[in-house]
PDB file of C-alpha atoms in Angstrom:
ATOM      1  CA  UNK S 410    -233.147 120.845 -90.211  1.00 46.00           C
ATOM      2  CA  UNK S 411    -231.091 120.684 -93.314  1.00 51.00           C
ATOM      3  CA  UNK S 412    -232.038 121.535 -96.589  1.00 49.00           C
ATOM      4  CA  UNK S 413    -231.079 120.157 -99.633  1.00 51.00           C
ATOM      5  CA  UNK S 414    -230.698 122.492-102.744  1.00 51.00           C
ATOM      6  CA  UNK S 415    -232.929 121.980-105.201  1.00 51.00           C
ATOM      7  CA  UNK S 416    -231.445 121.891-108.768  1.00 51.00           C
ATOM      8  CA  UNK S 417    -232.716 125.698-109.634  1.00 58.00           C
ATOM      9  CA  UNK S 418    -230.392 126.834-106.452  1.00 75.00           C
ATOM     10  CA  UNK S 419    -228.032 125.251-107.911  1.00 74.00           C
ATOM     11  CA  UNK S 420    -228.478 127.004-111.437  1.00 71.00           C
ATOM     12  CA  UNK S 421    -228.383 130.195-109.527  1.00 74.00           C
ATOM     13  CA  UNK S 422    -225.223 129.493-107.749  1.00 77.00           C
ATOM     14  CA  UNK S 423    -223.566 128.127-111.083  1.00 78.00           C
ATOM     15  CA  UNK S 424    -224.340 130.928-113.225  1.00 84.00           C
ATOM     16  CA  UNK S 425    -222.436 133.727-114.131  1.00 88.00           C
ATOM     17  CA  UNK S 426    -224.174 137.518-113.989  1.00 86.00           C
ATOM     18  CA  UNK S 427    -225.794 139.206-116.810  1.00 86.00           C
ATOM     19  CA  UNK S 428    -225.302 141.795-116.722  1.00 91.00           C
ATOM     20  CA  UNK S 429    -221.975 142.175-114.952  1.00 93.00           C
ATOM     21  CA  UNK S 430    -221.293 145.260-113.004  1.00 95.00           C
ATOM     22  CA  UNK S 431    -218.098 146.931-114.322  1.00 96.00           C
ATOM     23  CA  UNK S 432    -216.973 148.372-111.385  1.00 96.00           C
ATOM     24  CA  UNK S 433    -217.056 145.160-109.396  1.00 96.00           C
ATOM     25  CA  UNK S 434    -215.138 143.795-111.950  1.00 97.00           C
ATOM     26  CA  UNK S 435    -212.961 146.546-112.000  1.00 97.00           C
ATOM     27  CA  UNK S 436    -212.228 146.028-108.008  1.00 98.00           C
ATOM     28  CA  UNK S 437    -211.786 142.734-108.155  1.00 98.00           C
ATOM     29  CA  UNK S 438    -208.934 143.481-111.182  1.00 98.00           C
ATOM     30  CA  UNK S 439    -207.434 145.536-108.363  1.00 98.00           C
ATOM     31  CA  UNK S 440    -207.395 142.471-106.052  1.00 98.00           C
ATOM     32  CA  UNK S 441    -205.906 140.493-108.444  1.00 98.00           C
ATOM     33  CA  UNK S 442    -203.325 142.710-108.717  1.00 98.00           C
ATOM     34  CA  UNK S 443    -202.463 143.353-105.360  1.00 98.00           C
ATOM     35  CA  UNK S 444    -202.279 139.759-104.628  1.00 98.00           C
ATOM     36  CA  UNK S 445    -200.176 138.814-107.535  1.00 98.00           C
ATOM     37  CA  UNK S 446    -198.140 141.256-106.984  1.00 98.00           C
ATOM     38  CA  UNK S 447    -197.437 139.925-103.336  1.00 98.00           C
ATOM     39  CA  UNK S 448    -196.731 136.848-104.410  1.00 98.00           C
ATOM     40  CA  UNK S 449    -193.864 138.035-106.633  1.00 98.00           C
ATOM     41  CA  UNK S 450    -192.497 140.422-104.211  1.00 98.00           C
ATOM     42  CA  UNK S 451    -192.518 138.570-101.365  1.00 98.00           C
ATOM     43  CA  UNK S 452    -192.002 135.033-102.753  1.00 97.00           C
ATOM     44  CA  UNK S 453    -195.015 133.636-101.089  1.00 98.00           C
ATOM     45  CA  UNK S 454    -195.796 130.856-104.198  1.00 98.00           C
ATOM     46  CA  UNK S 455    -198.627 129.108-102.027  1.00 98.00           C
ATOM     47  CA  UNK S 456    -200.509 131.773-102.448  1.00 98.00           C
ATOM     48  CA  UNK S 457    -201.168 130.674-106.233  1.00 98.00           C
ATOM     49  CA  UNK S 458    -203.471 128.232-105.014  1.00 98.00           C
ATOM     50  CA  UNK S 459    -205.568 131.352-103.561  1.00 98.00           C
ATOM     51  CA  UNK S 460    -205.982 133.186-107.054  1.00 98.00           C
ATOM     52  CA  UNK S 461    -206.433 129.923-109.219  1.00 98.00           C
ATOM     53  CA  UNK S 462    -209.248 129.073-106.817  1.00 98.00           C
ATOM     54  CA  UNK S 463    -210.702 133.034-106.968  1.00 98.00           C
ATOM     55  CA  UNK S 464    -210.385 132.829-110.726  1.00 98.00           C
ATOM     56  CA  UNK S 465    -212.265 129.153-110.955  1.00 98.00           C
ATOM     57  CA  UNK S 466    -215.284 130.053-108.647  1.00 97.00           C
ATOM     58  CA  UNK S 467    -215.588 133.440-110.560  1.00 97.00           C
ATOM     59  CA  UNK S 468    -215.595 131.477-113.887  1.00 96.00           C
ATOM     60  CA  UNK S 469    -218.210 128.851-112.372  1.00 95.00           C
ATOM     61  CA  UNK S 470    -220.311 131.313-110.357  1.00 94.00           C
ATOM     62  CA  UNK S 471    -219.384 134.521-111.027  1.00 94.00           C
ATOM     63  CA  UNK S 472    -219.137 136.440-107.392  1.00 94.00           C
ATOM     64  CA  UNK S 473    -220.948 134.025-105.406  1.00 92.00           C
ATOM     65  CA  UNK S 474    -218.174 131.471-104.293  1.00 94.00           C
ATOM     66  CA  UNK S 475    -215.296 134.057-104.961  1.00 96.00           C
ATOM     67  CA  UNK S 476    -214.015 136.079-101.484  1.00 97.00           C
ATOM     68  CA  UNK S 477    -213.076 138.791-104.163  1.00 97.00           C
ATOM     69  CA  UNK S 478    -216.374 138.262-105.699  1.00 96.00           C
ATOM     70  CA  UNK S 479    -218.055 138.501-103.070  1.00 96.00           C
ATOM     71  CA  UNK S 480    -215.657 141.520-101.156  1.00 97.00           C
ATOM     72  CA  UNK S 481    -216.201 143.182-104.512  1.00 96.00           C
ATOM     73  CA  UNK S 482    -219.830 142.920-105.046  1.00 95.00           C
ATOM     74  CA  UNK S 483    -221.072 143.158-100.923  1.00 95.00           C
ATOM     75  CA  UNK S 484    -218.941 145.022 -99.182  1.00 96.00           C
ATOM     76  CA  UNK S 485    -216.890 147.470-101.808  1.00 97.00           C
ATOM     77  CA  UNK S 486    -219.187 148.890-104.574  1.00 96.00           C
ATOM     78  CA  UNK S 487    -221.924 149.965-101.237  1.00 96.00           C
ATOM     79  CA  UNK S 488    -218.753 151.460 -99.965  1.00 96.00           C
ATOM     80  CA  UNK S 489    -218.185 153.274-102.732  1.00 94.00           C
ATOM     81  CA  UNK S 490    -221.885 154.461-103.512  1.00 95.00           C
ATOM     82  CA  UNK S 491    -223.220 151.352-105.402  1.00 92.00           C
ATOM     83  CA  UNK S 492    -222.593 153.063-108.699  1.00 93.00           C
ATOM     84  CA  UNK S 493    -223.746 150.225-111.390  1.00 94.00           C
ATOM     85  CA  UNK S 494    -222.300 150.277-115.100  1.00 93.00           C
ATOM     86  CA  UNK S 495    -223.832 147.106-116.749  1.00 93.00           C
ATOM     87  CA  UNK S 496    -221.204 145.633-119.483  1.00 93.00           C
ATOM     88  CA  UNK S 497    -222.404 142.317-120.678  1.00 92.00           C
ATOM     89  CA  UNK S 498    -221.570 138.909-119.175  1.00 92.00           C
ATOM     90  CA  UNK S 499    -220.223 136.513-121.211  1.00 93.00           C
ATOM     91  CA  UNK S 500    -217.287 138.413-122.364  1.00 94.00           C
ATOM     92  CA  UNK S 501    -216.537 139.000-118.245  1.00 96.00           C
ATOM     93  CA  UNK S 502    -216.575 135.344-117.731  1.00 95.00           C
ATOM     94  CA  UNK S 503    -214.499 134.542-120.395  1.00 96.00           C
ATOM     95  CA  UNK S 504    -211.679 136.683-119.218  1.00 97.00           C
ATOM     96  CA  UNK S 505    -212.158 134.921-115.715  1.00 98.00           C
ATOM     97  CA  UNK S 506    -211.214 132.248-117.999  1.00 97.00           C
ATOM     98  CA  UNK S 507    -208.094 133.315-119.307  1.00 98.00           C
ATOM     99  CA  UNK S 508    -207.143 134.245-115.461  1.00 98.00           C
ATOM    100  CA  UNK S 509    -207.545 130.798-114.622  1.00 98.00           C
ATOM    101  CA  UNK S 510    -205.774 129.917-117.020  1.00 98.00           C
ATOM    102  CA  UNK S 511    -203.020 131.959-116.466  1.00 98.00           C
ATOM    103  CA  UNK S 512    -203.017 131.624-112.602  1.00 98.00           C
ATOM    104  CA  UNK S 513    -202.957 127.708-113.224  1.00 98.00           C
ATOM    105  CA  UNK S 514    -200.137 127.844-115.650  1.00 98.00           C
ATOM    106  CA  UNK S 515    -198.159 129.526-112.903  1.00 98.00           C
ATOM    107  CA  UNK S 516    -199.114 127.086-110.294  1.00 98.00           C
ATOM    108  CA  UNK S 517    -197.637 124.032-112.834  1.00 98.00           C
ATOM    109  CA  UNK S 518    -194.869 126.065-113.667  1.00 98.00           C
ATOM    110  CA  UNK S 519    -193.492 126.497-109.759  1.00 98.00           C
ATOM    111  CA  UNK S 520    -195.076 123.269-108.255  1.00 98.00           C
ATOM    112  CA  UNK S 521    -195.024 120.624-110.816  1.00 98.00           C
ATOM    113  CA  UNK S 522    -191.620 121.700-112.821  1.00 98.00           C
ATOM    114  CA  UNK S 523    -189.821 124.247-109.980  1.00 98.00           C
ATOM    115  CA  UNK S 524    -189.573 127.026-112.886  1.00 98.00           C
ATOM    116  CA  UNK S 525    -190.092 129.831-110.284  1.00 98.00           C
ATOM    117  CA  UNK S 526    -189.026 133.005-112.359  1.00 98.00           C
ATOM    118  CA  UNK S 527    -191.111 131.560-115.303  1.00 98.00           C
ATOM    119  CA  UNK S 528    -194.119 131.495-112.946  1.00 98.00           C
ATOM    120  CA  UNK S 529    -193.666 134.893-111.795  1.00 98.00           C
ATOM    121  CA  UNK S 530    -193.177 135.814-115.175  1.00 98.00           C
ATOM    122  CA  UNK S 531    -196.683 134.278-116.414  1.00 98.00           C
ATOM    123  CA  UNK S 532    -198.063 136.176-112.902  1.00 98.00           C
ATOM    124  CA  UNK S 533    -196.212 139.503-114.249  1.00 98.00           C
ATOM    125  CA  UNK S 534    -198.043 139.207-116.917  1.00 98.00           C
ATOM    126  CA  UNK S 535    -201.449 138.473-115.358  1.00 98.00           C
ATOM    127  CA  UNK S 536    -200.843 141.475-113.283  1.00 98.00           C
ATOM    128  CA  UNK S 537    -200.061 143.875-116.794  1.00 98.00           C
ATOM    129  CA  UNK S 538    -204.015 142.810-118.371  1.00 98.00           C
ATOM    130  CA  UNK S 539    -205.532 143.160-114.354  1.00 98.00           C
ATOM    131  CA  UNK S 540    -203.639 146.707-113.872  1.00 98.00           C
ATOM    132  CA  UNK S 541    -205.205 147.556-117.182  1.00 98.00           C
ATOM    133  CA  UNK S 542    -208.896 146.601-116.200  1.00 98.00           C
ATOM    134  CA  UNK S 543    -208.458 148.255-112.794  1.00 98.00           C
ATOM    135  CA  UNK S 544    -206.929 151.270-113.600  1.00 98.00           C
ATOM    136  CA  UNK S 545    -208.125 151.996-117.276  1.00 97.00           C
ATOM    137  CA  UNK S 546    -211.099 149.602-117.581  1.00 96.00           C
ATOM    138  CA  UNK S 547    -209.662 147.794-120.339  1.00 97.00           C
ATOM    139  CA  UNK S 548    -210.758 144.121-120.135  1.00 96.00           C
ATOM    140  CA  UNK S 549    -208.005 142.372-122.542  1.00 97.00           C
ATOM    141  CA  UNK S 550    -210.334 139.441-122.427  1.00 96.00           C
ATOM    142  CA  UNK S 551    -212.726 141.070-123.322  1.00 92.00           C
ATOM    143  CA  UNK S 552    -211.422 142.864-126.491  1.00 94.00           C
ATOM    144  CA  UNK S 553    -210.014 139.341-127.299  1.00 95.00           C
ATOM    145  CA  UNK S 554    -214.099 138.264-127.001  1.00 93.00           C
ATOM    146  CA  UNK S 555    -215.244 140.804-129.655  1.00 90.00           C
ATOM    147  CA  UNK S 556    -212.620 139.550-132.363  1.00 92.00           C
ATOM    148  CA  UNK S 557    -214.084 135.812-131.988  1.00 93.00           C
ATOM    149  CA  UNK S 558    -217.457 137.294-131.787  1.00 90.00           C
ATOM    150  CA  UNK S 559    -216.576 139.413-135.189  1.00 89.00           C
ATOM    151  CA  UNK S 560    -214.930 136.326-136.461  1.00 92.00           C
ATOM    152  CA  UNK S 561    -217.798 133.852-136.038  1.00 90.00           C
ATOM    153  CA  UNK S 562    -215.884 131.542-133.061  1.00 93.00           C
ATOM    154  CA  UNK S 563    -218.641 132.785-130.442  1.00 89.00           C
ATOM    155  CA  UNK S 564    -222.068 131.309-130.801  1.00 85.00           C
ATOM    156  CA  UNK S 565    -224.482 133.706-132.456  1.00 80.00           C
ATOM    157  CA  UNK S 566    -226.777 133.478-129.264  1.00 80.00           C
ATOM    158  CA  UNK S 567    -224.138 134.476-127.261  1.00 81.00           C
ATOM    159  CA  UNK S 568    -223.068 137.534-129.387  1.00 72.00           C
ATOM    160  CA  UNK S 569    -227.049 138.444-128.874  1.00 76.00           C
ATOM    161  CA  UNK S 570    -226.783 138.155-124.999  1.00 73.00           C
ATOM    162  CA  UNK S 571    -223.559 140.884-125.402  1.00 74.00           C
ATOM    163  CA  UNK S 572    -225.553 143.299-127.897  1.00 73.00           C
ATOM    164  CA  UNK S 573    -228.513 143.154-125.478  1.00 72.00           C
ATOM    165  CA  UNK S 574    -227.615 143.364-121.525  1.00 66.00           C
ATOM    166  CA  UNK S 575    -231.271 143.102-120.931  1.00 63.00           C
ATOM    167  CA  UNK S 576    -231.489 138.689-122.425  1.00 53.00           C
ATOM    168  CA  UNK S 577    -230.600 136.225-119.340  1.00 52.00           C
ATOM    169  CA  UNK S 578    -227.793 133.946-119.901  1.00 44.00           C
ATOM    170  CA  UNK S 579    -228.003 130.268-119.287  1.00 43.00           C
ATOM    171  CA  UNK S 580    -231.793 130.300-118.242  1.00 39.00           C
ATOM    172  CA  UNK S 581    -230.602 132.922-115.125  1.00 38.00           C
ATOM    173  CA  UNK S 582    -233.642 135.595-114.892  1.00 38.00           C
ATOM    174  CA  UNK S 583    -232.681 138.770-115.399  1.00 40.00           C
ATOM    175  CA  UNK S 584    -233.324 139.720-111.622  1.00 37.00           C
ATOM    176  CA  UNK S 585    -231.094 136.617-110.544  1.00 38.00           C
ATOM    177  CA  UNK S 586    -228.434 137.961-112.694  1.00 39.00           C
ATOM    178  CA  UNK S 587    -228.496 141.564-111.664  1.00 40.00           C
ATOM    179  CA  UNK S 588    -228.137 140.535-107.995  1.00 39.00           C
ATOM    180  CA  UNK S 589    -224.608 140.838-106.456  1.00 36.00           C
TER     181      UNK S 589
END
């Protein structure tokens, strides 16, 4: 029998946690890392196509459609003694967003223009901000979050969601969102 899912699955699997749990996020910075950096060192471009796709399902459903997500979240943090630091959502997903961002750029760069230093370049980069968020847990993105929160460009609602890891985000309840 096959089930359709309803539009509230849906929600749920197109949502991003609140709260997010820092050390997942931490891991999968490591991931990031160790796949960029295997990419650059031993030339293996098609591999872009793996971390744009990790960083677009993270940015569309957090860890749920992610394999780093999901290795992360399931498998690495129970290894590890499911320690849990909550750190707000919102500014998480958005530096999933400048990932994608950057992991796309690279992919245009090398496929669609065949500037394949410039592409590891951008990935060099990508690989400084992750090494910072694994090792040191300093999100870049989401320093870069606070300033446009400070500076009015994030929606007041939003900046309420990252004051107060205990408000759902984007009707998610707050037991949906704590769940890996």
């Amino acid at each position: 029998m096959r089930v359709i899912p309803t539009s509230n699955s849906l929600a749920e699997v197109f949502s991003f946690p609140h709260p997010a749990n820092e050390y997942a996020a931490r891991m999968v910075a490591g991931m990031v890392v160790v796949l960029s950096v295997g990419i650059i060192l031993f030339q293996v471009p098609w591999l872009m196509y793996v971390l744009a796709y990790g960083f677009l399902a993270r940015v569309l459903t957090g860890p749920t459609l992610s394999p780093m997500g999901m290795l992360a979240t399931r498998v690495l943090v129970p290894l590890f003694g499911n320690h849990v630091k909550p750190v707000a959502g919102p500014p998480k997903r958005f530096a999933q967003t400048v990932g994608l961002v950057f992991s796309v750029t690279a992919l245009l760069l090398y496929y669609a223009f065949g500037l394949s230093m410039v592409a590891y370049g951008v990935l060099g980069v990508l690989v400084f901000f992750a090494v910072l968020e694994a090792a040191v847990g300093f999100c870049a993105g989401c320093f870069v979050f606070g300033i446009m929160m400070r500076l009015g460009i994030i929606p007041e609602e939003t900046c309420e969601k990252c004051n107060n890891l205990h408000l759902p985000v984007s009707g998610v309840t707050e037991s949906q969102a704590s769940a890996p």
